[in-house]
Structure formats: structure tokens, C-alpha cells
Amino acid sequence: MPGRLARCAAATAVLLPLLTAGSPAAGSARAGDGSLQESFAAAARQYGVPEGVLLGVAYLESRWDAHGGAPSVAGGYGPMHLTDLRTAAAGDGGHGKPGGRGAQTVQRAARLSGIPAARLRTDPGANVRGGAALLADHGRRLGAGRDDGADGWYAAVAAYAQAPDAATARVFADEVYAVLRAGARRTTDSGETVTLPADAAARLAAARTSRAAAAPAGLRAAPAEAECPRELACEWLPAPYEVYEGKDGKPDYGNHDKARRPHDQRIRYIVVHDTEGGYDGTVQAVQDPESVSWHYTLRSSDGHVAQHVRTSDVAWHAGNWQVNAQSIGLEHEAWLTDPAAWFTEAMYRSSARLVRRLAHDYDVPLNRHHIIGHDNVPARDPEHVPGMHTDPGPFWDWAHYFDLLGAPLEPAAQTDGRIVTIRPDYASHRPAYTACTKDAAAPCPPHGSGAVRLHTRPAAGAPLVRDPGLHGTAPSSTGVNDTGARASTGQQFAVAGRSGDWTAIWYLGRKAWFHNPAAAPTAIGDDGATLTPRPGAGPVRVYGRALPEASAYPEGIEPERSEPLPYELRPGQRYVVGDTLPGEHFHAAGPTDEAGAASRVVRGRTLWHQIQVGHRIGYVKAADVTVERPRSGGQPNV
């Protein structure tokens, strides 16, 4: 249906190994040298809670960050995420009313600790003490004692979550205990290093006996209809598949399509989105038949998951019909310009657990060629390049996400230097961005980023490379939503040159330089297959869809026309091969079609290679290029 296509174009059992950056060996919990580490130790002694449990709770709540005293979307403050919804709402920055867990834990912690609420919100050390007092109070109520080990505090940890249901409380506690078992070490946003030693004695199995005390009366478990790992708190909030009267008075339908994936078509991608709005409004929108759709929504405050479309069906989420047909879409409650408030550890972990299971079930490789952001989805034609979405943006922590997926981004064991994977240190890498507010020239608050900026020459003052589809002949900008000169963590590119502390890659048909000093590298050496234009082929056109040839379409189905994007690969240039696939088109027959019409996948003989052409992926015809295998024998995914 034309209405459906227009909306689509405009739209936006494996146990997860919970890896942490640099998990330390067992040792003293006071191994760090910062005052925040000592604050945890002192608070644990004062209130009689296990120091590791206190550190684990704070890691789940904030990864030990204080965010400069700013609240999260749930109205939480400081490393212990003490909530004060009224104060957070009064200082709202324009991204909607905080949607917290309902409890005013700052006030409760103030009563228990004697520390003023204002200090609990702004002083990280005081915040830790207030959180310890609150955790100790839960422990007293639920039978945990000063001398109990970590296992005895499971129910108190679950209660600390202030979760709206028992399943979400259980997930929070399970994740805390997973961190306790793995250990963690991290440099916080204030520059302090905090260490939580691994604790093999924190046995989750023994702690499960405490769950009855952790489950508030009257709360229901997640319904069985949701397709989620059992370790997550999920619910089924279905998107409608129904007919309605369109704006032209003719029948139209929404808001997704029935299919039989993977039986009729392979699922190749999992697409990470952010909602650019609150959770409640997002799940209401997806239940509107005149809206677009996606498969899952994840809540920022606690990682709760709602499923809306069956994974076998096609949701309308990516702005590219072929990607829709071959993907599963996850919306994360967030504004990309305010990552400290919205990109929570709870949401990262729930998302990673879900993606790990989906990737296992549908054989989706855990790499950035297949786990992509909405900002990596190509436009279907030149006209739609400027309008493609830019979420989850440069502040999404892809390195941490892949650690949680159990597929950490590490240097290849063998490499000949032909390929790099973008991999800056997220916490310390803070390129300047603008336009996080309505003032396009205003600088964004400094924040860690997984993206590197690309220049026309190996110099910081050189102009940024241009994206002819976005900007024509003008250079790209530092705007937070400008993807024209950006390479993101996990993306792979062929090396085009090196000069001092700078590395050049082939990007959008030209050399693009990024700062990559040996003392603080922003990329790692990697291996893989690359392609280059076939001798005599001339410039190779790049497409946003890998479609079948016209002769493959049966009678009654009008062939889709491939229109090249404004990018060319020239002889001598090389690009990394991310996948090899046949030309495919999913022809959807909805409820408004004639009786007897059926959806089907049109599959041709034309082979395509998926490449990392710029910040977004693209497709080139296999007949136009030559694939070069790495010396170690690696192969592209076929």
C-alpha cells in the first residue's frame, strides 16, 4: 500500500556472559586509589552491608558515575541512583516528565542517614552513604544481617530496585549478582578508578531461595506470549494488524506485515534505535494502527522489555523496506542528546541479553555489520538520504554493548594492517559536538563517545569530509545528528594511508583521516575480506537496497527499481565486505489486498556484497567488484 510505504520511509537459551571491562583478580575491594572507592568501604562498614554488594548495586544503578549531580530519566541521583522525582521534574531539560519508579528514595535515605537531601543529590560520597543506609534498611526488614555473606542479601538487593513488578526486581538482583561473580573495574565520569573484585562465592543459585521475600504481593509474572529470554522481565503489548480508513478515504492498514521469517526470508540484522521520547508515549504509539512499528521497546529506568510484533513478522521501523524485511527492531527509551540520563546500565544489559538470544535463534552474527544502529541503515534512494534517522547517535556505548553481548571488540590475532576497527576508549574519548539543544551552534556537554571524526587531511584543523548525499558539495559539521564525517565503534574500514598519528580509511569514495595516536589509539588492527572495483569496471555504484533483477519478479508483482545512491567506489579503493547476499524483495500482501493474495519473497540470481561505505552500510553488485581474502583466510559472512 502506498500509505504504508510512505510511513515506512519516514519511520524511524543462552545465558549472557556479563563481561566487564578489565575484570580484576580477587583481592581487596579497596584496591582503587580514589576517594569514591573509600566512600564505598566506609559506608559498608558504617551500615553493616557487604562492601561488594554495595558496589554491585551501585554498578547496576550508575556504573559508579555521578553525572555531575544531574538526574536520570527516572529521577535518580548519584552513584546509588537515589530518586527524587519532584526535584528532577522541576529541573526538566525539555525531554519530558521523569518516569521513575515512584518512590522518593532521596527523602527516605535522608531520614535513615541524617544527611540532607540536597547533599545526597550532589555529593557522591554522601550519596553512597545514603544508599548504604537504604540498602541496610531493606536488609533489616528482610532478615539480612551484618555477618551474612552476599547470598544473604539477595532479597534486599531486589527490594532496592524499587521495581514495579516482581520480575523486574528479580532481573535487577540477578544482574547485581552476575557483576559480583565477574567483578568489575572502571574509571568513572569523575576520573576515579573503582574496583569490585570477582566473588566466586556469590552463588545466584543459593540466593534464589530468597525470591519469595523479594516479590511484592499481587504482582504477576510476565505473560508467556512475549518472545524473551527467561532471565528478562517482559510483557506482550501487541501492535495492531488491522484495516482503517486512510486520508484519501480508501482502506489502508497498519502497522506491520505478517510473514514467516526465517522460513521465507533470513533475518540478517538487529537494529538498535532510541525512541526520542518517553516509554509510556512510545508503547502507546506502537499500539496505534496508523503508526509505524518495531518489535521491542526497552525502558530506561529498569530495562523492562515490551514486545509488540512477533519476530517472524515484519515491522515498519528502519526507513528502508529491505532492511525492515530482514531485521528485528529494538527501540530504547532515550534522547540521544542526553545519554547520561537515559542510556542506563539496566537498559544496556537487558538489551544485550535480548539481542544475544535473538542472534542465537536467528543466526545473526554478533558484529557491527549485522548489529547496527538506525543511523547505519542506508536510504533506499538519493531522495531519502537527508531524512534518514541518526539514532542512537555518537554517545551509545557500542564497546560496552559488545562486551555485554559476549563478543568484545578486540584486535585480530593476525593482521596485515589492511583493515582497522574503530575502537576509541569511550570514557576518555570526548570529541566536541554541537546542536544538542535548539541552538545549533551551542556546544553539547562533554561526554564519552564511541565515534571518531573524519577529516580531509591528517590535521585537526582540516575540513571534515563531505557526504554528497547529505550536504552536496559542503563539508560536514560537528552537529550531534550529522553523520557525514563519522565512523563509529565496531565499524570496519580498509586502510588508505598513514601519516604520523593519523590513519586514513576509504570512506564514501575518498580518503578520510582520523586521529589515531599510538599512545591513545582510536582504532585496532583487524582482519577480513575487502573488495575493490573489478579491473576495467570503472566507478562502482553503491545502492541502498540489494534487489533482485527485474526478470525475477513473477507476473502480478511490479519490479522494484534499484536507484544508486550518490556514492561511487573508484579503482584502487577498498571496502570491507560485511556480508554476501542474493537480491531479495519481500512483497507484502496485507488485509486490504484482493482475496487470495499472498505475501512472498522474490529472490533473484544477482549477488550483492554489503559494505561499510560510510557511516551507513551500502550494497554493491558482486559482478562489479573483486573480493580480496585476508592472508589469514577469513571469509565474509554469506
XYZ file of C-alpha atoms in Angstrom:
638
model
C 0.000 0.000 0.000
C 1.337 3.484 -0.857
C 0.356 4.826 2.582
C 2.235 2.036 4.293
C 5.345 2.583 2.194
C 5.318 6.315 2.897
C 5.077 5.748 6.621
C 7.830 3.128 6.476
C 10.138 5.507 4.657
C 9.625 8.204 7.269
C 9.792 5.934 10.327
C 12.145 5.673 12.466
C 18.699 -20.421 25.673
C 21.958 -18.657 26.100
C 22.853 -17.073 29.441
C 24.544 -13.772 28.702
C 28.142 -13.676 29.902
C 28.106 -10.362 31.726
C 31.607 -9.267 30.899
C 33.060 -6.107 32.338
C 35.973 -4.030 31.202
C 39.145 -5.415 32.697
C 37.616 -7.731 35.306
C 40.189 -7.903 38.088
C 41.528 -10.819 40.036
C 40.210 -11.410 43.537
C 41.611 -9.023 46.091
C 40.726 -6.190 48.372
C 37.669 -4.155 47.488
C 39.776 -1.136 48.425
C 42.188 -1.702 45.559
C 41.254 1.585 43.922
C 43.103 4.744 44.857
C 40.207 7.227 44.607
C 38.087 8.711 47.386
C 34.941 7.207 45.891
C 36.340 3.722 46.470
C 36.946 4.596 50.128
C 33.428 6.036 50.347
C 32.022 2.624 49.469
C 34.273 0.910 52.020
C 33.405 3.372 54.806
C 29.670 3.265 54.098
C 29.683 -0.532 54.070
C 31.400 -0.587 57.479
C 29.105 2.047 58.942
C 25.841 0.396 57.906
C 26.849 -3.253 58.061
C 26.318 -4.206 54.434
C 28.736 -6.330 52.376
C 31.052 -3.945 50.561
C 30.878 -5.990 47.362
C 27.076 -5.938 47.395
C 27.056 -2.158 47.857
C 29.484 -1.762 44.943
C 27.461 -4.182 42.816
C 24.201 -2.333 43.420
C 25.846 0.977 42.519
C 27.366 -0.535 39.380
C 23.923 -1.643 38.181
C 22.399 1.702 39.072
C 25.017 4.004 37.591
C 28.276 2.186 36.758
C 29.565 4.362 39.655
C 29.057 7.604 37.713
C 27.672 10.739 39.383
C 26.696 12.604 36.177
C 27.662 15.912 37.753
C 24.630 15.855 40.026
C 22.174 15.721 37.113
C 19.227 13.300 37.433
C 18.486 10.302 35.269
C 15.211 9.995 33.387
C 13.954 8.030 36.403
C 14.737 10.979 38.665
C 17.760 9.234 40.176
C 20.860 10.979 41.519
C 24.439 9.912 42.144
C 26.208 6.564 42.112
C 23.453 4.914 44.175
C 20.697 6.408 41.966
C 18.640 7.798 44.843
C 15.384 9.046 43.353
C 13.736 12.433 43.801
C 11.107 12.760 41.108
C 9.778 16.122 42.257
C 13.173 17.807 42.145
C 14.059 16.139 38.827
C 10.756 17.205 37.269
C 11.227 20.799 38.448
C 14.559 20.941 36.608
C 13.415 19.056 33.498
C 15.502 19.926 30.473
C 12.713 19.570 27.918
C 12.792 15.816 27.368
C 9.572 15.077 29.184
C 8.498 14.324 32.723
C 10.749 11.845 34.547
C 9.179 8.399 34.583
C 10.751 6.934 37.701
C 9.805 4.053 39.916
C 7.513 6.108 42.120
C 9.493 6.029 45.379
C 11.222 9.123 46.739
C 14.318 7.309 47.980
C 16.339 10.500 48.498
C 13.964 11.534 51.279
C 13.976 8.071 52.814
C 17.769 7.897 52.685
C 17.936 11.351 54.282
C 15.848 10.158 57.219
C 17.899 6.990 57.639
C 21.324 8.626 57.326
C 20.727 12.113 58.685
C 22.279 13.611 55.530
C 20.305 16.489 53.938
C 18.512 15.563 50.702
C 20.276 18.286 48.733
C 23.662 16.858 49.690
C 22.552 13.338 48.805
C 21.746 14.590 45.307
C 25.012 16.435 44.714
C 27.783 14.845 46.835
C 28.840 11.389 45.505
C 30.312 10.290 48.831
C 27.187 11.306 50.728
C 25.085 9.625 48.073
C 26.944 6.350 48.673
C 26.298 6.635 52.413
C 22.628 7.325 51.826
C 22.367 4.340 49.501
C 24.103 2.110 52.051
C 21.653 3.234 54.733
C 18.748 2.435 52.428
C 20.150 -0.985 51.489
C 20.785 -1.773 55.172
C 17.193 -0.855 55.999
C 15.920 -3.277 53.335
C 18.256 -5.894 54.800
C 16.867 -5.450 58.316
C 13.301 -5.736 57.064
C 14.077 -8.892 55.065
C 16.314 -10.713 57.505
C 19.786 -9.951 56.133
C 22.428 -9.490 58.813
C 25.749 -7.697 59.147
C 27.587 -11.015 59.180
C 25.747 -12.560 56.227
C 27.650 -13.032 53.005
C 26.486 -11.742 49.645
C 23.987 -14.577 49.190
C 22.008 -13.464 52.211
C 21.364 -10.026 50.724
C 19.599 -11.083 47.524
C 16.119 -10.061 48.724
C 17.389 -6.708 49.976
C 19.072 -6.039 46.630
C 15.847 -6.849 44.793
C 13.918 -4.509 47.085
C 16.459 -1.707 46.493
C 15.457 -1.692 42.821
C 12.046 -0.159 43.696
C 10.752 -2.136 40.715
C 7.077 -2.016 39.695
C 6.839 -5.815 39.453
C 8.493 -8.917 40.834
C 10.065 -9.943 37.533
C 11.885 -6.623 37.148
C 13.097 -6.776 40.760
C 14.417 -10.291 40.122
C 16.251 -9.188 36.972
C 17.906 -6.321 38.849
C 19.104 -8.608 41.637
C 20.265 -11.281 39.184
C 22.338 -8.719 37.319
C 23.906 -7.415 40.540
C 24.953 -10.945 41.469
C 26.295 -11.553 37.980
C 28.511 -8.488 38.414
C 29.619 -9.774 41.811
C 30.698 -13.062 40.266
C 32.505 -11.441 37.322
C 33.975 -8.432 39.100
C 34.396 -5.002 37.547
C 36.912 -2.209 37.263
C 36.067 1.119 35.715
C 37.135 4.744 35.529
C 34.127 6.880 36.392
C 32.982 10.119 34.812
C 34.873 11.979 37.551
C 38.128 10.245 36.596
C 38.341 7.923 39.619
C 39.058 4.224 39.219
C 36.748 1.949 41.207
C 37.291 -1.795 41.588
C 34.925 -4.598 42.518
C 36.841 -7.887 42.861
C 35.260 -11.032 41.455
C 33.455 -13.038 44.148
C 33.039 -16.678 43.184
C 31.104 -17.245 46.424
C 28.226 -15.053 45.262
C 26.215 -18.045 44.072
C 22.999 -16.993 42.406
C 21.503 -20.471 42.831
C 21.652 -20.232 46.608
C 20.203 -16.729 46.536
C 17.118 -17.817 44.610
C 15.635 -19.137 47.863
C 15.138 -15.519 48.919
C 12.915 -14.618 45.982
C 9.659 -15.030 47.863
C 10.665 -12.134 50.083
C 11.677 -10.075 47.032
C 8.313 -10.425 45.266
C 5.677 -7.907 46.386
C 2.233 -9.451 46.812
C -0.213 -9.281 43.936
C 2.315 -8.808 41.129
C 2.003 -11.015 38.060
C 4.808 -12.675 36.143
C 5.377 -11.664 32.525
C 2.855 -13.256 30.135
C 4.064 -16.222 28.149
C 3.273 -14.567 24.807
C 6.422 -12.430 24.865
C 9.433 -13.848 22.979
C 12.130 -13.064 25.524
C 14.865 -14.869 27.416
C 13.542 -16.149 30.715
C 16.119 -14.007 32.538
C 14.308 -10.798 31.464
C 11.157 -9.063 32.645
C 8.988 -8.906 29.502
C 5.397 -8.198 28.589
C 3.350 -8.562 25.413
C 1.772 -5.285 24.189
C 0.751 -6.167 20.631
C 0.859 -3.740 17.742
C -2.371 -3.854 15.714
C -2.688 -5.520 12.341
C -5.955 -4.047 11.119
C -7.669 -2.040 8.412
C -8.601 1.614 8.822
C -9.756 4.420 6.551
C -6.809 6.265 5.047
C -6.515 10.003 4.499
C -7.664 9.568 0.909
C -10.802 7.783 2.075
C -9.545 4.422 0.830
C -8.837 1.446 3.090
C -5.330 1.279 4.481
C -3.847 -0.963 7.143
C -1.314 -0.956 9.916
C 1.026 -1.228 11.426
C 3.205 -4.166 10.341
C 3.151 -7.129 7.946
C 2.627 -10.819 8.514
C 5.486 -13.057 7.400
C 7.077 -16.429 8.139
C 10.643 -15.469 8.939
C 13.107 -17.177 8.883
C 11.260 -19.788 6.777
C 10.551 -17.364 3.944
C 13.416 -14.909 4.454
C 16.553 -14.786 6.581
C 16.796 -12.288 9.438
C 20.152 -10.614 8.816
C 20.109 -7.546 11.064
C 19.173 -6.391 14.532
C 18.636 -2.634 14.514
C 19.255 -0.527 17.635
C 17.028 2.556 17.863
C 16.281 5.120 20.506
C 12.787 6.462 20.975
C 13.471 10.219 21.253
C 10.619 10.174 23.743
C 9.357 8.575 26.916
C 8.440 4.946 27.409
C 4.718 5.427 28.013
C 4.192 7.517 24.890
C 6.300 5.111 22.841
C 4.315 1.998 23.751
C 1.062 3.912 23.201
C 2.198 4.966 19.727
C 3.090 1.437 18.608
C -0.439 0.293 19.538
C -1.935 2.783 17.050
C -2.747 1.110 13.686
C -1.856 4.345 11.879
C 1.610 4.414 13.459
C 4.810 2.682 12.486
C 6.010 -0.326 14.466
C 9.003 -2.148 15.899
C 9.463 -5.441 17.668
C 10.563 -4.437 21.189
C 10.687 -1.379 23.459
C 13.128 -1.221 26.383
C 12.536 1.054 29.357
C 15.426 3.202 30.528
C 14.836 3.168 34.268
C 14.979 -0.603 34.776
C 15.481 -2.353 31.421
C 11.909 -3.678 31.309
C 11.014 -5.077 27.872
C 7.738 -4.876 25.965
C 7.274 -6.844 22.731
C 4.870 -5.567 20.083
C 5.453 -7.533 16.872
C 6.325 -11.211 16.502
C 9.902 -11.738 15.368
C 8.560 -13.810 12.481
C 6.673 -10.741 11.202
C 7.976 -7.579 9.519
C 7.810 -4.333 11.492
C 7.996 -0.886 9.924
C 10.913 0.699 11.760
C 14.054 1.228 9.670
C 13.027 3.617 6.881
C 14.257 1.077 4.306
C 11.843 -1.656 3.265
C 14.515 -4.244 2.570
C 16.121 -3.721 5.971
C 12.672 -3.938 7.565
C 12.070 -7.279 5.881
C 15.430 -8.661 7.043
C 15.651 -7.257 10.570
C 14.349 -7.082 14.110
C 13.993 -3.574 15.566
C 14.620 -2.593 19.206
C 13.580 0.816 20.500
C 15.393 2.056 23.617
C 13.775 4.766 25.701
C 16.181 7.676 25.302
C 17.106 11.008 23.807
C 20.443 10.662 22.041
C 21.458 14.186 23.106
C 21.136 13.328 26.818
C 22.935 9.987 27.224
C 23.778 10.281 30.923
C 20.091 10.425 31.824
C 18.809 7.721 29.512
C 21.454 5.155 28.429
C 21.319 3.250 31.703
C 23.230 0.129 32.641
C 19.950 -1.700 33.274
C 18.793 -0.937 29.730
C 22.145 -1.868 28.159
C 22.106 -5.223 29.951
C 18.509 -6.094 29.152
C 19.091 -5.146 25.530
C 22.253 -7.219 25.326
C 20.538 -10.255 26.840
C 17.701 -9.927 24.347
C 19.981 -9.395 21.345
C 22.194 -12.295 22.368
C 19.181 -14.610 22.381
C 17.774 -13.266 19.103
C 21.155 -13.544 17.403
C 21.477 -17.135 18.598
C 17.976 -18.106 17.489
C 18.212 -16.473 14.055
C 21.924 -16.975 13.337
C 22.717 -13.250 13.230
C 26.485 -12.668 13.549
C 27.486 -10.613 16.580
C 29.377 -7.906 14.709
C 28.718 -4.353 13.555
C 27.882 -5.471 10.041
C 24.719 -7.077 11.435
C 24.094 -5.437 14.826
C 23.564 -1.932 13.522
C 22.169 1.376 14.659
C 19.292 3.123 12.972
C 21.958 5.636 11.957
C 23.708 2.894 9.970
C 20.661 1.987 7.837
C 21.042 3.261 4.250
C 18.423 5.263 2.401
C 16.576 3.393 -0.312
C 17.312 6.137 -2.889
C 19.110 9.517 -3.124
C 15.967 11.488 -2.313
C 15.691 9.974 1.151
C 19.355 10.263 2.235
C 18.908 13.587 4.116
C 15.891 12.328 6.044
C 17.383 9.125 7.425
C 17.424 8.831 11.199
C 20.523 9.372 13.334
C 19.791 7.379 16.496
C 21.182 6.012 18.735
C 23.905 8.557 17.956
C 27.547 9.060 18.925
C 27.020 8.555 22.676
C 25.729 4.973 22.503
C 28.490 2.836 24.030
C 28.956 0.130 21.383
C 32.123 -1.221 23.018
C 30.368 -1.837 26.325
C 27.362 -3.252 24.470
C 29.521 -5.809 22.661
C 31.260 -6.702 25.907
C 27.822 -7.500 27.317
C 26.973 -9.471 24.175
C 29.978 -11.669 24.862
C 31.616 -10.531 21.613
C 34.180 -7.938 22.739
C 35.816 -5.795 20.080
C 39.442 -6.880 20.250
C 42.411 -6.763 17.841
C 42.687 -9.652 15.415
C 45.242 -12.308 16.308
C 46.777 -11.922 12.852
C 46.548 -8.813 10.745
C 48.418 -7.405 7.782
C 47.369 -3.837 8.603
C 44.884 -3.534 5.748
C 41.810 -3.151 7.984
C 41.008 -1.226 11.155
C 38.069 -1.499 13.511
C 37.069 1.785 15.121
C 37.542 1.420 18.880
C 38.271 4.580 20.908
C 38.264 4.472 24.697
C 34.689 5.555 25.314
C 35.172 7.241 28.677
C 38.194 9.363 27.754
C 37.341 9.979 24.072
C 35.263 13.160 24.103
C 35.058 14.854 20.698
C 33.222 18.168 20.705
C 29.650 18.097 19.413
C 27.120 20.853 18.858
C 23.343 21.151 18.493
C 22.230 19.073 21.481
C 19.671 21.858 22.033
C 17.681 24.008 19.641
C 20.716 26.279 19.342
C 22.638 24.581 16.521
C 25.848 26.401 17.427
C 25.787 25.632 21.136
C 28.296 23.007 22.328
C 26.974 19.790 23.810
C 28.061 18.918 27.364
C 31.315 16.905 27.230
C 30.629 13.181 27.234
C 32.280 9.920 26.271
C 31.757 8.873 22.676
C 32.397 5.843 20.519
C 32.654 7.848 17.283
C 35.692 9.381 15.600
C 35.627 12.437 13.370
C 36.924 12.260 9.806
C 38.958 14.957 8.064
C 40.094 15.644 4.516
C 43.759 15.827 5.619
C 45.776 14.468 8.573
C 45.322 17.601 10.672
C 42.836 18.609 13.363
C 42.179 21.893 11.596
C 41.449 20.295 8.216
C 37.859 20.409 6.949
C 35.635 17.467 7.702
C 34.930 15.120 4.821
C 31.691 15.727 2.996
C 28.776 13.417 2.426
C 27.391 14.302 -1.016
C 24.066 12.704 -0.167
C 23.628 14.823 2.953
C 25.446 18.046 2.124
C 26.154 18.189 -1.600
C 29.485 19.995 -2.004
C 29.534 21.423 1.545
C 31.616 19.825 4.323
C 30.031 18.002 7.211
C 29.531 19.640 10.602
C 30.105 18.789 14.255
C 26.345 18.590 14.844
C 25.378 15.650 17.010
C 22.948 14.470 14.319
C 25.331 14.944 11.389
C 26.632 11.508 10.369
C 28.501 12.756 7.295
C 32.028 12.571 8.732
C 31.728 9.971 11.440
C 32.978 6.427 11.969
C 31.579 4.504 14.903
C 32.933 1.887 17.292
C 32.955 -1.591 15.772
C 32.737 -0.406 12.180
C 35.490 -1.738 9.927
C 37.273 0.121 7.147
C 40.117 -0.545 4.750
C 43.244 1.490 5.476
C 44.040 4.087 2.812
C 47.187 5.569 4.343
C 49.036 6.594 7.494
C 50.796 9.802 8.481
C 52.234 10.210 11.961
C 49.388 9.932 14.482
C 46.769 9.864 11.724
C 45.179 6.990 9.814
C 43.259 7.284 6.550
C 40.395 5.000 5.545
C 38.342 4.666 2.383
C 35.032 6.359 3.158
C 32.241 7.471 0.807
C 34.538 7.218 -2.197
C 37.513 9.157 -0.822
C 40.280 9.146 1.768
C 39.151 10.202 5.229
C 41.625 10.838 8.061
C 41.127 10.327 11.801
C 43.432 10.925 14.748
C 44.831 7.576 15.897
C 47.883 8.155 18.126
C 49.792 5.132 19.383
C 49.565 6.414 22.969
C 45.760 6.598 22.846
C 44.601 4.650 19.776
C 41.096 5.130 18.438
C 41.196 2.015 16.228
C 42.538 -1.534 16.412
C 44.065 -3.732 13.725
C 41.684 -6.294 12.294
C 41.304 -8.843 9.531
C 38.676 -9.645 6.939
C 37.745 -9.626 3.286
C 37.784 -6.435 1.245
C 36.607 -5.599 -2.235
C 37.773 -3.258 -4.934
C 36.307 -2.307 -8.333
C 36.897 -5.015 -10.921
C 39.595 -4.067 -13.442
C 38.000 -2.222 -16.313
C 34.700 -1.751 -14.482
C 35.252 1.939 -13.767
C 33.491 3.586 -10.820
C 31.175 1.200 -8.993
C 27.778 2.494 -7.881
C 26.520 1.970 -4.329
C 22.893 1.121 -3.589
C 20.706 1.285 -0.516
C 18.906 -1.964 -1.324
C 20.083 -5.306 -2.682
C 17.177 -6.068 -5.008
C 16.579 -8.896 -7.483
C 16.827 -8.309 -11.202
C 13.566 -7.323 -12.928
C 13.214 -10.707 -14.633
C 12.980 -12.438 -11.246
C 9.627 -10.848 -10.413
C 6.623 -13.058 -11.222
C 3.582 -11.853 -13.085
C 1.423 -9.651 -10.905
C 4.277 -8.196 -8.841
C 5.718 -4.973 -10.203
C 9.532 -4.996 -10.109
C 11.203 -2.680 -7.613
C 13.646 -0.338 -9.309
C 17.188 -0.030 -7.945
C 18.347 3.579 -7.857
C 22.020 4.169 -6.941
C 22.955 6.431 -4.071
C 25.272 9.417 -4.705
C 28.400 7.429 -3.791
C 30.966 5.717 -6.045
C 33.859 3.352 -5.419
C 36.771 4.178 -7.694
C 39.585 1.908 -8.872
C 42.218 1.420 -6.178
C 39.802 1.960 -3.311
C 38.904 -0.888 -0.947
C 35.964 -1.508 1.365
C 35.318 -4.176 3.964
C 32.860 -6.918 2.998
C 30.293 -7.420 5.731
C 28.001 -9.923 4.035
C 27.176 -11.500 0.681
C 23.521 -11.943 -0.177
C 21.153 -12.578 -3.071
C 18.874 -9.882 -4.364
C 15.602 -10.133 -2.431
C 12.315 -8.276 -2.161
C 9.552 -9.015 0.338
C 6.217 -8.422 -1.381
C 3.655 -7.971 1.383
C 0.017 -8.784 0.772
C -1.928 -7.067 3.531
C -5.571 -7.348 4.628
C -6.635 -4.711 2.086
C -5.388 -6.742 -0.892
C -7.609 -8.910 -3.028
C -8.785 -12.191 -1.555
C -6.283 -14.945 -2.221
C -3.307 -12.584 -2.463
C -0.289 -13.872 -0.591
C 2.936 -12.359 0.663
C 6.047 -13.774 -0.908
C 9.772 -13.218 -1.176
C 11.104 -12.523 -4.661
C 14.644 -13.811 -4.914
C 16.916 -13.256 -7.918
C 20.224 -14.556 -9.201
C 22.082 -11.257 -8.750
C 24.581 -11.419 -5.890
C 25.388 -8.376 -3.772
C 28.084 -7.515 -1.266
C 27.251 -5.453 1.791
C 29.993 -2.949 2.639
C 30.714 -0.254 5.208
C 30.613 2.563 2.676
C 30.486 5.442 5.159
C 28.740 5.769 8.476
C 25.955 3.755 6.877
C 26.149 0.399 5.168
C 25.562 0.015 1.437
C 25.403 -2.639 -1.275
C 27.403 -3.187 -4.478
C 26.853 -5.765 -7.193
C 29.248 -8.681 -6.880
C 29.786 -8.663 -10.644
C 31.286 -5.155 -10.429
C 33.996 -5.900 -7.867
C 36.829 -8.245 -6.942
C 36.951 -9.667 -3.414
C 40.359 -9.921 -1.746
C 40.650 -12.500 1.023
C 42.808 -11.794 4.078
C 46.081 -13.635 4.437
C 44.732 -15.491 7.470
C 41.961 -16.952 5.334
C 38.985 -15.106 6.844
C 35.768 -15.141 4.893
C 32.871 -12.695 4.639
C 29.572 -13.916 6.019
C 27.464 -15.448 3.243
